[in-house]
PDB file of C-alpha atoms in Angstrom:
ATOM      1  CA  UNK A  77       1.276 125.245 152.265  1.00 89.00           C
ATOM      2  CA  UNK A  78      -1.578 126.677 154.121  1.00 96.00           C
ATOM      3  CA  UNK A  79      -3.574 126.135 157.045  1.00 97.00           C
ATOM      4  CA  UNK A  80      -7.119 124.917 157.568  1.00 98.00           C
ATOM      5  CA  UNK A  81     -10.064 125.064 160.511  1.00 98.00           C
ATOM      6  CA  UNK A  82     -10.689 122.300 161.983  1.00 98.00           C
ATOM      7  CA  UNK A  83     -12.080 120.937 165.696  1.00 97.00           C
ATOM      8  CA  UNK A  84     -11.532 124.827 166.470  1.00 97.00           C
ATOM      9  CA  UNK A  85      -7.772 125.322 165.460  1.00 97.00           C
ATOM     10  CA  UNK A  86      -5.953 126.142 162.682  1.00 98.00           C
ATOM     11  CA  UNK A  87      -3.589 123.373 161.136  1.00 98.00           C
ATOM     12  CA  UNK A  88      -0.492 123.807 158.967  1.00 97.00           C
ATOM     13  CA  UNK A  89      -1.016 121.828 156.254  1.00 98.00           C
ATOM     14  CA  UNK A  90       1.235 120.773 152.791  1.00 98.00           C
ATOM     15  CA  UNK A  91      -0.522 118.863 150.533  1.00 98.00           C
ATOM     16  CA  UNK A  92       1.088 116.405 147.190  1.00 98.00           C
ATOM     17  CA  UNK A  93      -0.950 115.122 144.603  1.00 98.00           C
ATOM     18  CA  UNK A  94      -4.430 115.238 143.277  1.00 97.00           C
ATOM     19  CA  UNK A  95      -7.088 116.254 145.278  1.00 96.00           C
ATOM     20  CA  UNK A  96      -9.778 113.548 144.509  1.00 96.00           C
ATOM     21  CA  UNK A  97      -7.523 110.731 145.513  1.00 98.00           C
ATOM     22  CA  UNK A  98      -7.645 108.752 148.625  1.00 98.00           C
ATOM     23  CA  UNK A  99      -5.972 110.817 151.415  1.00 98.00           C
ATOM     24  CA  UNK A 100      -3.799 109.681 153.319  1.00 98.00           C
ATOM     25  CA  UNK A 101      -3.090 112.175 156.112  1.00 98.00           C
ATOM     26  CA  UNK A 102       0.347 112.606 158.142  1.00 98.00           C
ATOM     27  CA  UNK A 103       0.989 113.812 161.699  1.00 98.00           C
ATOM     28  CA  UNK A 104       4.098 115.298 162.324  1.00 94.00           C
ATOM     29  CA  UNK A 105       5.553 114.572 165.382  1.00 94.00           C
ATOM     30  CA  UNK A 106       5.419 117.518 166.129  1.00 95.00           C
ATOM     31  CA  UNK A 107       6.027 118.992 163.042  1.00 96.00           C
ATOM     32  CA  UNK A 108       4.976 117.764 159.031  1.00 98.00           C
ATOM     33  CA  UNK A 109       8.849 118.396 158.699  1.00 98.00           C
ATOM     34  CA  UNK A 110       8.845 114.672 160.325  1.00 97.00           C
ATOM     35  CA  UNK A 111       7.551 113.097 157.308  1.00 98.00           C
ATOM     36  CA  UNK A 112       9.992 113.394 154.543  1.00 98.00           C
ATOM     37  CA  UNK A 113       9.532 115.076 151.044  1.00 98.00           C
ATOM     38  CA  UNK A 114      10.470 111.954 149.093  1.00 98.00           C
ATOM     39  CA  UNK A 115       7.995 109.807 151.454  1.00 98.00           C
ATOM     40  CA  UNK A 116       5.275 112.024 150.468  1.00 98.00           C
ATOM     41  CA  UNK A 117       6.441 112.531 146.492  1.00 98.00           C
ATOM     42  CA  UNK A 118       6.263 108.800 146.327  1.00 98.00           C
ATOM     43  CA  UNK A 119       3.153 108.019 148.064  1.00 98.00           C
ATOM     44  CA  UNK A 120       1.343 111.056 146.196  1.00 98.00           C
ATOM     45  CA  UNK A 121       2.857 109.651 142.438  1.00 98.00           C
ATOM     46  CA  UNK A 122       0.776 106.549 143.328  1.00 98.00           C
ATOM     47  CA  UNK A 123      -2.647 107.906 143.324  1.00 98.00           C
ATOM     48  CA  UNK A 124      -3.215 109.373 146.638  1.00 98.00           C
ATOM     49  CA  UNK A 125      -3.652 112.785 147.776  1.00 98.00           C
ATOM     50  CA  UNK A 126      -1.129 113.107 150.865  1.00 98.00           C
ATOM     51  CA  UNK A 127      -1.624 115.772 153.603  1.00 98.00           C
ATOM     52  CA  UNK A 128       1.029 116.053 156.186  1.00 98.00           C
ATOM     53  CA  UNK A 129       0.434 118.664 158.869  1.00 98.00           C
ATOM     54  CA  UNK A 130       1.801 120.318 162.144  1.00 97.00           C
ATOM     55  CA  UNK A 131       0.165 119.471 166.041  1.00 97.00           C
ATOM     56  CA  UNK A 132      -1.152 122.205 167.563  1.00 96.00           C
ATOM     57  CA  UNK A 133       1.862 124.318 169.199  1.00 94.00           C
ATOM     58  CA  UNK A 134       3.832 123.662 166.475  1.00 94.00           C
ATOM     59  CA  UNK A 135       5.069 125.113 162.970  1.00 94.00           C
ATOM     60  CA  UNK A 136       2.155 127.195 161.117  1.00 95.00           C
ATOM     61  CA  UNK A 137      -0.562 125.411 163.455  1.00 96.00           C
ATOM     62  CA  UNK A 138      -1.946 127.435 166.094  1.00 94.00           C
ATOM     63  CA  UNK A 139       0.290 128.190 168.718  1.00 93.00           C
ATOM     64  CA  UNK A 140      -0.570 129.893 172.299  1.00 92.00           C
ATOM     65  CA  UNK A 141       1.767 128.730 174.917  1.00 91.00           C
ATOM     66  CA  UNK A 142       3.828 125.401 174.549  1.00 92.00           C
ATOM     67  CA  UNK A 143       5.059 125.596 178.284  1.00 91.00           C
ATOM     68  CA  UNK A 144       1.063 125.463 179.472  1.00 93.00           C
ATOM     69  CA  UNK A 145      -1.240 123.676 177.309  1.00 94.00           C
ATOM     70  CA  UNK A 146      -4.398 123.612 177.484  1.00 94.00           C
ATOM     71  CA  UNK A 147      -5.589 120.780 175.479  1.00 96.00           C
ATOM     72  CA  UNK A 148      -5.180 117.066 175.845  1.00 97.00           C
ATOM     73  CA  UNK A 149      -3.865 113.951 173.863  1.00 97.00           C
ATOM     74  CA  UNK A 150      -7.974 113.604 173.029  1.00 98.00           C
ATOM     75  CA  UNK A 151      -8.260 116.730 171.642  1.00 98.00           C
ATOM     76  CA  UNK A 152      -5.275 116.555 169.157  1.00 98.00           C
ATOM     77  CA  UNK A 153      -6.605 112.894 168.016  1.00 98.00           C
ATOM     78  CA  UNK A 154     -10.145 114.892 167.105  1.00 98.00           C
ATOM     79  CA  UNK A 155      -8.096 117.316 165.290  1.00 98.00           C
ATOM     80  CA  UNK A 156      -7.131 114.990 163.148  1.00 98.00           C
ATOM     81  CA  UNK A 157     -10.600 113.092 162.861  1.00 98.00           C
ATOM     82  CA  UNK A 158     -11.776 116.785 162.007  1.00 98.00           C
ATOM     83  CA  UNK A 159      -9.096 117.488 159.597  1.00 98.00           C
ATOM     84  CA  UNK A 160     -10.262 114.362 157.516  1.00 98.00           C
ATOM     85  CA  UNK A 161     -13.709 115.873 157.474  1.00 97.00           C
ATOM     86  CA  UNK A 162     -12.348 119.642 157.028  1.00 98.00           C
ATOM     87  CA  UNK A 163     -10.253 118.389 153.791  1.00 98.00           C
ATOM     88  CA  UNK A 164     -13.357 116.844 152.100  1.00 97.00           C
ATOM     89  CA  UNK A 165     -12.411 113.447 152.367  1.00 98.00           C
ATOM     90  CA  UNK A 166     -15.242 110.517 154.151  1.00 97.00           C
ATOM     91  CA  UNK A 167     -12.071 108.826 155.819  1.00 98.00           C
ATOM     92  CA  UNK A 168      -8.387 108.495 155.310  1.00 98.00           C
ATOM     93  CA  UNK A 169      -5.301 106.498 156.220  1.00 98.00           C
ATOM     94  CA  UNK A 170      -3.458 108.263 159.032  1.00 98.00           C
ATOM     95  CA  UNK A 171      -0.013 108.124 159.757  1.00 98.00           C
ATOM     96  CA  UNK A 172       2.063 109.057 162.855  1.00 98.00           C
ATOM     97  CA  UNK A 173       5.344 109.644 163.668  1.00 98.00           C
ATOM     98  CA  UNK A 174       6.730 109.530 167.039  1.00 97.00           C
ATOM     99  CA  UNK A 175       4.327 111.418 169.430  1.00 96.00           C
ATOM    100  CA  UNK A 176       2.404 111.847 166.766  1.00 97.00           C
ATOM    101  CA  UNK A 177       2.037 107.651 166.256  1.00 98.00           C
ATOM    102  CA  UNK A 178       0.202 108.234 169.785  1.00 98.00           C
ATOM    103  CA  UNK A 179      -2.268 110.343 168.200  1.00 98.00           C
ATOM    104  CA  UNK A 180      -2.924 108.545 165.476  1.00 98.00           C
ATOM    105  CA  UNK A 181      -3.670 105.561 167.820  1.00 98.00           C
ATOM    106  CA  UNK A 182      -5.965 107.077 170.002  1.00 98.00           C
ATOM    107  CA  UNK A 183      -7.647 108.944 166.563  1.00 98.00           C
ATOM    108  CA  UNK A 184      -7.955 105.293 165.001  1.00 98.00           C
ATOM    109  CA  UNK A 185      -9.648 104.120 168.341  1.00 98.00           C
ATOM    110  CA  UNK A 186     -11.984 106.979 169.048  1.00 98.00           C
ATOM    111  CA  UNK A 187     -12.844 107.951 165.679  1.00 97.00           C
ATOM    112  CA  UNK A 188     -13.457 104.309 163.827  1.00 93.00           C
ATOM    113  CA  UNK A 189     -15.434 105.656 161.146  1.00 93.00           C
ATOM    114  CA  UNK A 190     -12.656 108.015 159.982  1.00 98.00           C
ATOM    115  CA  UNK A 191      -9.774 106.208 160.197  1.00 98.00           C
ATOM    116  CA  UNK A 192      -9.407 103.391 157.598  1.00 98.00           C
ATOM    117  CA  UNK A 193      -5.859 102.323 157.695  1.00 98.00           C
ATOM    118  CA  UNK A 194      -2.964 103.134 159.925  1.00 98.00           C
ATOM    119  CA  UNK A 195       0.673 103.422 159.588  1.00 98.00           C
ATOM    120  CA  UNK A 196       2.695 104.501 163.004  1.00 98.00           C
ATOM    121  CA  UNK A 197       6.881 104.791 162.753  1.00 98.00           C
ATOM    122  CA  UNK A 198       9.110 105.067 165.464  1.00 98.00           C
ATOM    123  CA  UNK A 199       6.938 105.104 168.400  1.00 98.00           C
ATOM    124  CA  UNK A 200       5.277 103.273 171.473  1.00 98.00           C
ATOM    125  CA  UNK A 201       1.460 102.168 172.743  1.00 98.00           C
ATOM    126  CA  UNK A 202       1.618 104.005 175.730  1.00 97.00           C
ATOM    127  CA  UNK A 203       1.831 108.147 176.760  1.00 93.00           C
ATOM    128  CA  UNK A 204       5.210 109.772 177.687  1.00 87.00           C
ATOM    129  CA  UNK A 205       6.616 109.125 181.502  1.00 85.00           C
ATOM    130  CA  UNK A 206       6.645 105.243 183.341  1.00 88.00           C
ATOM    131  CA  UNK A 207       5.917 103.148 181.041  1.00 92.00           C
ATOM    132  CA  UNK A 208       4.776  99.123 181.120  1.00 97.00           C
ATOM    133  CA  UNK A 209       7.359  96.657 182.513  1.00 97.00           C
ATOM    134  CA  UNK A 210       7.487  94.703 179.343  1.00 97.00           C
ATOM    135  CA  UNK A 211       8.375  97.814 177.233  1.00 98.00           C
ATOM    136  CA  UNK A 212      11.721  98.958 176.610  1.00 97.00           C
ATOM    137  CA  UNK A 213      12.520 102.625 178.340  1.00 96.00           C
ATOM    138  CA  UNK A 214      14.687 105.015 176.691  1.00 95.00           C
ATOM    139  CA  UNK A 215      18.597 104.058 176.155  1.00 96.00           C
ATOM    140  CA  UNK A 216      19.822 106.112 179.039  1.00 96.00           C
ATOM    141  CA  UNK A 217      23.605 106.149 177.580  1.00 96.00           C
ATOM    142  CA  UNK A 218      22.103 108.116 174.315  1.00 95.00           C
ATOM    143  CA  UNK A 219      19.796 110.139 176.258  1.00 93.00           C
ATOM    144  CA  UNK A 220      22.886 111.227 178.429  1.00 95.00           C
ATOM    145  CA  UNK A 221      24.532 112.053 175.951  1.00 94.00           C
ATOM    146  CA  UNK A 222      22.017 114.082 174.021  1.00 92.00           C
ATOM    147  CA  UNK A 223      21.058 115.997 177.415  1.00 89.00           C
ATOM    148  CA  UNK A 224      24.484 116.930 178.440  1.00 94.00           C
ATOM    149  CA  UNK A 225      25.204 118.628 175.305  1.00 93.00           C
ATOM    150  CA  UNK A 226      24.515 122.352 176.083  1.00 94.00           C
ATOM    151  CA  UNK A 227      21.765 124.148 174.288  1.00 92.00           C
ATOM    152  CA  UNK A 228      22.057 126.184 171.677  1.00 95.00           C
ATOM    153  CA  UNK A 229      20.625 129.579 170.929  1.00 95.00           C
ATOM    154  CA  UNK A 230      17.171 128.790 170.088  1.00 92.00           C
ATOM    155  CA  UNK A 231      16.688 132.100 168.372  1.00 90.00           C
ATOM    156  CA  UNK A 232      19.722 131.599 166.091  1.00 95.00           C
ATOM    157  CA  UNK A 233      18.974 129.241 163.270  1.00 96.00           C
ATOM    158  CA  UNK A 234      22.585 128.057 162.396  1.00 97.00           C
ATOM    159  CA  UNK A 235      23.223 126.898 166.075  1.00 97.00           C
ATOM    160  CA  UNK A 236      19.897 125.093 166.465  1.00 97.00           C
ATOM    161  CA  UNK A 237      21.069 123.107 163.345  1.00 97.00           C
ATOM    162  CA  UNK A 238      24.517 122.299 164.371  1.00 97.00           C
ATOM    163  CA  UNK A 239      22.768 120.636 167.847  1.00 97.00           C
ATOM    164  CA  UNK A 240      20.709 119.017 165.810  1.00 97.00           C
ATOM    165  CA  UNK A 241      23.398 117.663 163.769  1.00 97.00           C
ATOM    166  CA  UNK A 242      25.748 116.898 166.921  1.00 96.00           C
ATOM    167  CA  UNK A 243      22.550 114.958 168.666  1.00 96.00           C
ATOM    168  CA  UNK A 244      21.803 112.714 165.320  1.00 96.00           C
ATOM    169  CA  UNK A 245      24.441 109.959 166.119  1.00 93.00           C
ATOM    170  CA  UNK A 246      23.510 109.464 169.668  1.00 96.00           C
ATOM    171  CA  UNK A 247      19.664 109.305 167.956  1.00 97.00           C
ATOM    172  CA  UNK A 248      20.700 106.976 165.579  1.00 97.00           C
ATOM    173  CA  UNK A 249      20.272 109.190 163.014  1.00 98.00           C
ATOM    174  CA  UNK A 250      21.834 111.186 159.882  1.00 97.00           C
ATOM    175  CA  UNK A 251      23.534 114.342 160.748  1.00 97.00           C
ATOM    176  CA  UNK A 252      23.604 116.117 157.503  1.00 97.00           C
ATOM    177  CA  UNK A 253      19.621 115.048 157.421  1.00 97.00           C
ATOM    178  CA  UNK A 254      19.022 116.177 161.155  1.00 97.00           C
ATOM    179  CA  UNK A 255      20.758 119.288 160.115  1.00 98.00           C
ATOM    180  CA  UNK A 256      18.549 120.289 157.229  1.00 98.00           C
ATOM    181  CA  UNK A 257      15.395 119.424 158.781  1.00 97.00           C
ATOM    182  CA  UNK A 258      15.986 121.454 161.979  1.00 97.00           C
ATOM    183  CA  UNK A 259      17.029 124.086 159.470  1.00 97.00           C
ATOM    184  CA  UNK A 260      13.984 124.176 157.746  1.00 97.00           C
ATOM    185  CA  UNK A 261      11.711 123.393 161.168  1.00 96.00           C
ATOM    186  CA  UNK A 262      13.547 126.954 162.608  1.00 95.00           C
ATOM    187  CA  UNK A 263      12.462 128.579 159.201  1.00 96.00           C
ATOM    188  CA  UNK A 264       9.291 127.543 159.764  1.00 93.00           C
ATOM    189  CA  UNK A 265       8.749 128.892 163.166  1.00 92.00           C
ATOM    190  CA  UNK A 266       6.643 131.958 163.347  1.00 88.00           C
ATOM    191  CA  UNK A 267       8.083 133.687 166.117  1.00 89.00           C
ATOM    192  CA  UNK A 268      11.308 134.123 167.839  1.00 88.00           C
ATOM    193  CA  UNK A 269      10.116 132.992 171.137  1.00 91.00           C
ATOM    194  CA  UNK A 270      12.461 130.314 172.784  1.00 92.00           C
ATOM    195  CA  UNK A 271       9.662 128.037 174.412  1.00 90.00           C
ATOM    196  CA  UNK A 272       8.276 127.579 170.919  1.00 92.00           C
ATOM    197  CA  UNK A 273      11.603 126.886 169.011  1.00 93.00           C
ATOM    198  CA  UNK A 274      11.946 124.334 171.660  1.00 91.00           C
ATOM    199  CA  UNK A 275       8.349 122.997 171.411  1.00 90.00           C
ATOM    200  CA  UNK A 276       8.995 122.530 167.182  1.00 93.00           C
ATOM    201  CA  UNK A 277      12.364 121.143 167.532  1.00 94.00           C
ATOM    202  CA  UNK A 278      12.663 118.894 170.429  1.00 91.00           C
ATOM    203  CA  UNK A 279       8.308 118.244 170.725  1.00 87.00           C
ATOM    204  CA  UNK A 280       8.359 119.323 174.552  1.00 82.00           C
ATOM    205  CA  UNK A 281       4.790 119.656 174.484  1.00 87.00           C
ATOM    206  CA  UNK A 282       4.081 116.241 174.845  1.00 88.00           C
ATOM    207  CA  UNK A 283       5.572 116.055 178.490  1.00 87.00           C
ATOM    208  CA  UNK A 284       3.317 118.610 179.530  1.00 92.00           C
ATOM    209  CA  UNK A 285      -0.224 117.465 178.332  1.00 95.00           C
ATOM    210  CA  UNK A 286      -2.856 114.850 179.831  1.00 95.00           C
ATOM    211  CA  UNK A 287      -2.475 111.576 178.231  1.00 95.00           C
ATOM    212  CA  UNK A 288      -4.869 109.453 179.781  1.00 94.00           C
ATOM    213  CA  UNK A 289      -6.914 107.497 179.877  1.00 96.00           C
ATOM    214  CA  UNK A 290      -4.512 104.869 178.783  1.00 96.00           C
ATOM    215  CA  UNK A 291      -5.325 103.298 175.423  1.00 98.00           C
ATOM    216  CA  UNK A 292      -2.815 100.245 174.763  1.00 98.00           C
ATOM    217  CA  UNK A 293      -5.325  97.735 176.000  1.00 98.00           C
ATOM    218  CA  UNK A 294      -7.943  99.141 173.336  1.00 98.00           C
ATOM    219  CA  UNK A 295      -5.732  98.690 170.590  1.00 98.00           C
ATOM    220  CA  UNK A 296      -6.841  94.640 169.787  1.00 98.00           C
ATOM    221  CA  UNK A 297     -10.222  96.478 168.978  1.00 98.00           C
ATOM    222  CA  UNK A 298      -8.929  98.107 165.842  1.00 98.00           C
ATOM    223  CA  UNK A 299      -9.784  96.360 162.739  1.00 97.00           C
ATOM    224  CA  UNK A 300      -8.188  98.372 160.209  1.00 98.00           C
ATOM    225  CA  UNK A 301      -5.132  97.506 158.307  1.00 98.00           C
ATOM    226  CA  UNK A 302      -1.955  98.732 160.092  1.00 98.00           C
ATOM    227  CA  UNK A 303       1.766  98.706 159.331  1.00 98.00           C
ATOM    228  CA  UNK A 304       4.355  99.305 161.944  1.00 98.00           C
ATOM    229  CA  UNK A 305       7.796 100.869 161.250  1.00 98.00           C
ATOM    230  CA  UNK A 306      10.175 100.952 163.314  1.00 98.00           C
ATOM    231  CA  UNK A 307      14.359 101.586 163.269  1.00 98.00           C
ATOM    232  CA  UNK A 308      16.546  98.486 165.372  1.00 98.00           C
ATOM    233  CA  UNK A 309      18.792 101.470 166.098  1.00 98.00           C
ATOM    234  CA  UNK A 310      16.110 103.950 167.526  1.00 98.00           C
ATOM    235  CA  UNK A 311      17.150 104.610 171.373  1.00 98.00           C
ATOM    236  CA  UNK A 312      14.348 107.256 172.263  1.00 96.00           C
ATOM    237  CA  UNK A 313      11.491 104.014 171.519  1.00 97.00           C
ATOM    238  CA  UNK A 314      13.656 101.081 171.393  1.00 98.00           C
ATOM    239  CA  UNK A 315      12.074  98.470 169.353  1.00 98.00           C
ATOM    240  CA  UNK A 316      10.845  96.544 171.532  1.00 98.00           C
ATOM    241  CA  UNK A 317       8.021  99.494 171.477  1.00 98.00           C
ATOM    242  CA  UNK A 318       7.303  98.858 167.690  1.00 98.00           C
ATOM    243  CA  UNK A 319       7.289  95.067 168.226  1.00 98.00           C
ATOM    244  CA  UNK A 320       4.655  95.486 171.073  1.00 98.00           C
ATOM    245  CA  UNK A 321       2.556  97.580 168.919  1.00 98.00           C
ATOM    246  CA  UNK A 322       2.711  95.094 165.686  1.00 98.00           C
ATOM    247  CA  UNK A 323       1.500  92.202 168.700  1.00 98.00           C
ATOM    248  CA  UNK A 324      -1.583  94.631 170.209  1.00 98.00           C
ATOM    249  CA  UNK A 325      -2.830  95.716 166.624  1.00 98.00           C
ATOM    250  CA  UNK A 326      -4.877  92.497 164.970  1.00 98.00           C
ATOM    251  CA  UNK A 327      -3.141  91.326 161.866  1.00 97.00           C
ATOM    252  CA  UNK A 328       0.054  94.566 161.972  1.00 98.00           C
ATOM    253  CA  UNK A 329       2.303  94.570 159.517  1.00 98.00           C
ATOM    254  CA  UNK A 330       5.628  95.091 161.351  1.00 98.00           C
ATOM    255  CA  UNK A 331       8.613  96.640 159.072  1.00 98.00           C
ATOM    256  CA  UNK A 332      11.775  96.845 160.782  1.00 98.00           C
ATOM    257  CA  UNK A 333      15.007  99.038 159.504  1.00 98.00           C
ATOM    258  CA  UNK A 334      18.437  97.622 161.299  1.00 97.00           C
ATOM    259  CA  UNK A 335      20.163 100.990 160.905  1.00 97.00           C
ATOM    260  CA  UNK A 336      17.240 103.666 161.316  1.00 98.00           C
ATOM    261  CA  UNK A 337      16.847 105.918 164.401  1.00 98.00           C
ATOM    262  CA  UNK A 338      14.510 108.196 165.402  1.00 98.00           C
ATOM    263  CA  UNK A 339      13.647 109.537 162.234  1.00 98.00           C
ATOM    264  CA  UNK A 340      13.108 108.165 159.049  1.00 98.00           C
ATOM    265  CA  UNK A 341      15.744 108.251 156.613  1.00 98.00           C
ATOM    266  CA  UNK A 342      15.559 108.972 152.796  1.00 97.00           C
ATOM    267  CA  UNK A 343      17.180 105.795 152.022  1.00 98.00           C
ATOM    268  CA  UNK A 344      13.746 104.116 153.493  1.00 98.00           C
ATOM    269  CA  UNK A 345      11.327 106.133 151.980  1.00 98.00           C
ATOM    270  CA  UNK A 346      10.666 103.925 148.832  1.00 98.00           C
ATOM    271  CA  UNK A 347      10.326 100.931 151.123  1.00 98.00           C
ATOM    272  CA  UNK A 348       8.218 102.713 153.675  1.00 98.00           C
ATOM    273  CA  UNK A 349       5.749 104.178 150.722  1.00 98.00           C
ATOM    274  CA  UNK A 350       5.501 100.707 149.537  1.00 98.00           C
ATOM    275  CA  UNK A 351       4.240  99.412 152.440  1.00 98.00           C
ATOM    276  CA  UNK A 352       2.082 101.768 153.239  1.00 98.00           C
ATOM    277  CA  UNK A 353       0.248 101.782 149.495  1.00 98.00           C
ATOM    278  CA  UNK A 354      -0.130  97.704 150.269  1.00 98.00           C
ATOM    279  CA  UNK A 355      -2.741  98.845 153.047  1.00 97.00           C
TER     280      UNK A 355
END
């Protein structure tokens, strides 16, 4: 793991595979650990250079003030495109998970010569906030269960991991996997500041950045191989969001896992990697 300067910021990255292989760049949602090690390793073993990275204000990337960000979604998309160049590649297959999927969509639209293929996991075609009438919103029962739970001590590693595990079932996730990921994210957080830990664990930064203008109406202009992966058990971005993405992007492939929630479970990584390698 290291940091690379791209678009004027330092981005935390981790690489798998050989440097001269075709690049697969994975945008975290918000940290790189939303992409499982096993998925990165599987894609790398098949002859790709896989680089996963932390978005700004998360993980090892430039972190200033997650509660008052001074950048917008377009800047995050430019980070991805500039990172491709900084890694010495002409183009890359770009993957985005959750809110990272929004970054990936805009990057593909705004930087068409740089993004050669697209994988979108557990995301939707509009920004956080009020959504389009045809898109299913967050499952309110699940959200009530998650947000009614008392907040942990964000400076206590075990408390944070236990909080993630306790919320996992409500989000359609595996508690053991959620516990492990939360603990690893905590270990990579460079400060004890509560706002930074919350940003890393919950991705709250996206409720505070400017995500305008809309991009959904532009998705039909994409002419790159695209894969949409979604879980039918996802209560945060219900599966209709993934189906809408697949309908908007020409010739996009749709891969639905019945028992997958908001995270990428270990049992899906081989199938997702295989589908990505076909693009």
